[in-house]
Amino acid sequence: SPQATGPFTLQLECRACSTTTTPGPGGACTGGSDFQNAVQLAYDQPLSCDLSANDAHMRDLQGVRYVKLFTFQAQAGSSRITVTTQAFTPLILVLDNQGRVLAQGASPFNHTFQAGQVFIGVTSNELQRTGAFTIQLSRGGSPF
C-alpha cells in the first residue's frame, strides 16, 4: 500500500453530524454540508476551510461535485468573492435557498447582490476533488 511522508495537518471530523472544524484566520470553518448549516461569512475576514466528500453533493452532466456551502448578509451592490487553493480549480456558485445555481464563475468572482441573505457554494471545477482553500468576501469589485 502507498505510504506518505512529510508534514501533515490533523483535521477533526464529526461524521455523525457531517461537520468539520478547520481553524482559519477569520475563525473556524464549521458546517457547510447543507443550507441549514451553511458556514457564516463576513466581509473582509478570510476563512480557511476544507472541501470534502462530507460536504453537499451536486450532480451535473459530468458527474458529482462536492460543494461547501456559505451564507452572508449581503449589502446591496457589488461584492467580490476570492477563493485561493493549491488543491483544485475553484468554481464559485451563487445559489438560491433551494440549491438552484443563479450565477457561477472562477475566482475572483464579482457579483452584484441585493441586500439580504445570500448563499454561496465553493466547488472544484474537477469532479470529486477535495482539499484546503481560503475564501474571502469583500465589498466592491467590478460587476463584469
Tab-separated table of C-alpha atoms in Angstrom:
chain	number	residue	atom	x	y	z
A	1	SER	CA	0.000	0.000	0.000
A	2	PRO	CA	1.209	3.558	-0.676
A	3	GLN	CA	2.822	5.466	2.168
A	4	ALA	CA	3.102	9.231	2.521
A	5	THR	CA	5.915	11.169	4.136
A	6	GLY	CA	6.234	14.834	5.017
A	7	PRO	CA	4.290	17.355	7.072
A	8	PHE	CA	0.679	16.547	7.921
A	9	THR	CA	-2.306	18.566	9.133
A	10	LEU	CA	-4.691	16.923	11.563
A	11	GLN	CA	-8.373	17.601	10.969
A	12	LEU	CA	-11.066	16.561	13.431
A	13	GLU	CA	-14.223	15.344	11.796
A	14	CYS	CA	-17.640	14.616	13.270
A	15	ARG	CA	-19.116	12.030	10.920
A	16	ALA	CA	-22.426	11.772	12.766
A	17	CYS	CA	-23.225	15.448	12.196
A	18	SER	CA	-21.208	15.959	8.969
A	19	THR	CA	-19.321	19.000	10.243
A	20	THR	CA	-15.632	19.716	10.179
A	21	THR	CA	-13.546	22.108	12.175
A	22	THR	CA	-10.596	23.722	10.479
A	23	PRO	CA	-9.048	26.716	12.215
A	24	GLY	CA	-8.635	29.750	9.998
A	25	PRO	CA	-7.586	33.382	10.233
A	26	GLY	CA	-11.219	34.535	10.368
A	27	GLY	CA	-12.415	31.799	12.745
A	28	ALA	CA	-13.465	28.199	12.357
A	29	CYS	CA	-14.991	26.827	9.170
A	30	THR	CA	-17.642	24.553	10.652
A	31	GLY	CA	-20.513	23.034	8.677
A	32	GLY	CA	-21.232	23.742	5.050
A	33	SER	CA	-22.850	20.409	4.225
A	34	ASP	CA	-26.396	21.807	3.825
A	35	PHE	CA	-28.239	25.144	3.767
A	36	GLN	CA	-29.251	24.982	7.440
A	37	ASN	CA	-25.592	24.537	8.437
A	38	ALA	CA	-24.014	26.874	5.879
A	39	VAL	CA	-20.757	28.455	7.042
A	40	GLN	CA	-21.230	32.107	8.035
A	41	LEU	CA	-19.085	34.540	6.026
A	42	ALA	CA	-18.336	38.148	6.942
A	43	TYR	CA	-16.903	40.890	4.765
A	44	ASP	CA	-13.114	41.277	4.830
A	45	GLN	CA	-12.479	38.236	7.062
A	46	PRO	CA	-10.607	35.428	5.260
A	47	LEU	CA	-11.657	31.937	6.299
A	48	SER	CA	-9.676	28.705	5.818
A	49	CYS	CA	-11.795	25.655	5.008
A	50	ASP	CA	-11.662	22.180	3.523
A	51	LEU	CA	-13.766	20.895	0.654
A	52	SER	CA	-14.531	17.247	1.423
A	53	ALA	CA	-16.758	14.321	0.493
A	54	ASN	CA	-18.805	15.162	3.628
A	55	ASP	CA	-19.964	18.440	2.037
A	56	ALA	CA	-23.102	18.823	-0.089
A	57	HIS	CA	-23.190	16.869	-3.349
A	58	MET	CA	-24.210	18.446	-6.643
A	59	ARG	CA	-24.894	16.291	-9.673
A	60	ASP	CA	-24.425	17.786	-13.132
A	61	LEU	CA	-23.967	16.319	-16.621
A	62	GLN	CA	-20.336	15.385	-15.878
A	63	GLY	CA	-20.999	13.671	-12.524
A	64	VAL	CA	-20.919	14.517	-8.809
A	65	ARG	CA	-19.166	17.539	-7.302
A	66	TYR	CA	-18.693	18.326	-3.618
A	67	VAL	CA	-19.881	21.792	-2.568
A	68	LYS	CA	-19.060	23.679	0.648
A	69	LEU	CA	-21.999	25.996	1.401
A	70	PHE	CA	-21.653	29.522	2.826
A	71	THR	CA	-24.084	32.286	3.707
A	72	PHE	CA	-23.766	36.002	4.439
A	73	GLN	CA	-25.867	39.137	4.762
A	74	ALA	CA	-25.164	40.964	1.517
A	75	GLN	CA	-25.060	44.704	1.253
A	76	ALA	CA	-26.672	45.995	-1.934
A	77	GLY	CA	-24.085	46.461	-4.654
A	78	SER	CA	-21.067	44.686	-5.997
A	79	SER	CA	-19.090	42.177	-3.949
A	80	ARG	CA	-16.010	40.112	-4.742
A	81	ILE	CA	-15.550	36.501	-3.621
A	82	THR	CA	-11.995	35.212	-3.786
A	83	VAL	CA	-11.094	31.548	-3.299
A	84	THR	CA	-7.446	30.511	-3.232
A	85	THR	CA	-6.241	26.915	-3.195
A	86	GLN	CA	-3.475	24.656	-4.454
A	87	ALA	CA	-5.714	21.564	-4.269
A	88	PHE	CA	-8.243	22.210	-7.046
A	89	THR	CA	-9.520	24.767	-9.572
A	90	PRO	CA	-12.211	26.630	-7.610
A	91	LEU	CA	-15.653	27.352	-9.009
A	92	ILE	CA	-17.890	29.798	-7.095
A	93	LEU	CA	-21.675	29.390	-7.201
A	94	VAL	CA	-24.408	31.853	-6.194
A	95	LEU	CA	-27.365	29.721	-5.078
A	96	ASP	CA	-30.957	30.229	-4.047
A	97	ASN	CA	-32.125	28.504	-0.853
A	98	GLN	CA	-33.392	25.540	-2.915
A	99	GLY	CA	-29.930	24.857	-4.347
A	100	ARG	CA	-30.541	26.262	-7.821
A	101	VAL	CA	-27.474	27.915	-9.351
A	102	LEU	CA	-28.206	31.586	-10.103
A	103	ALA	CA	-24.681	32.518	-11.232
A	104	GLN	CA	-21.233	30.941	-11.296
A	105	GLY	CA	-17.696	31.854	-12.120
A	106	ALA	CA	-13.998	31.453	-11.481
A	107	SER	CA	-12.166	33.170	-8.634
A	108	PRO	CA	-12.086	36.068	-8.096
A	109	PHE	CA	-15.835	36.272	-8.745
A	110	ASN	CA	-17.585	39.650	-8.835
A	111	HIS	CA	-21.357	39.805	-8.471
A	112	THR	CA	-23.960	42.476	-7.776
A	113	PHE	CA	-26.224	41.404	-4.903
A	114	GLN	CA	-29.467	42.712	-3.500
A	115	ALA	CA	-29.371	43.364	0.256
A	116	GLY	CA	-30.257	40.240	2.263
A	117	GLN	CA	-29.208	36.670	2.876
A	118	VAL	CA	-27.080	35.127	0.133
A	119	PHE	CA	-25.905	31.533	-0.332
A	120	ILE	CA	-22.540	30.784	-1.950
A	121	GLY	CA	-21.098	27.410	-2.878
A	122	VAL	CA	-17.438	26.587	-3.418
A	123	THR	CA	-16.725	23.532	-5.525
A	124	SER	CA	-13.992	22.168	-7.726
A	125	ASN	CA	-14.071	22.513	-11.477
A	126	GLU	CA	-12.764	18.907	-11.493
A	127	LEU	CA	-15.141	16.156	-10.378
A	128	GLN	CA	-14.878	14.975	-6.757
A	129	ARG	CA	-11.731	16.997	-5.999
A	130	THR	CA	-11.208	17.967	-2.388
A	131	GLY	CA	-8.723	19.960	-0.356
A	132	ALA	CA	-7.932	23.052	1.657
A	133	PHE	CA	-8.891	26.530	0.475
A	134	THR	CA	-9.273	30.086	1.728
A	135	ILE	CA	-12.340	32.197	0.965
A	136	GLN	CA	-12.676	35.952	1.367
A	137	LEU	CA	-15.632	38.224	0.739
A	138	SER	CA	-15.048	41.924	0.054
A	139	ARG	CA	-17.148	44.913	-0.977
A	140	GLY	CA	-16.729	46.438	-4.386
A	141	GLY	CA	-15.186	44.915	-7.437
A	142	SER	CA	-16.341	45.305	-10.998
A	143	PRO	CA	-19.646	43.594	-11.851
A	144	PHE	CA	-18.043	42.477	-15.153
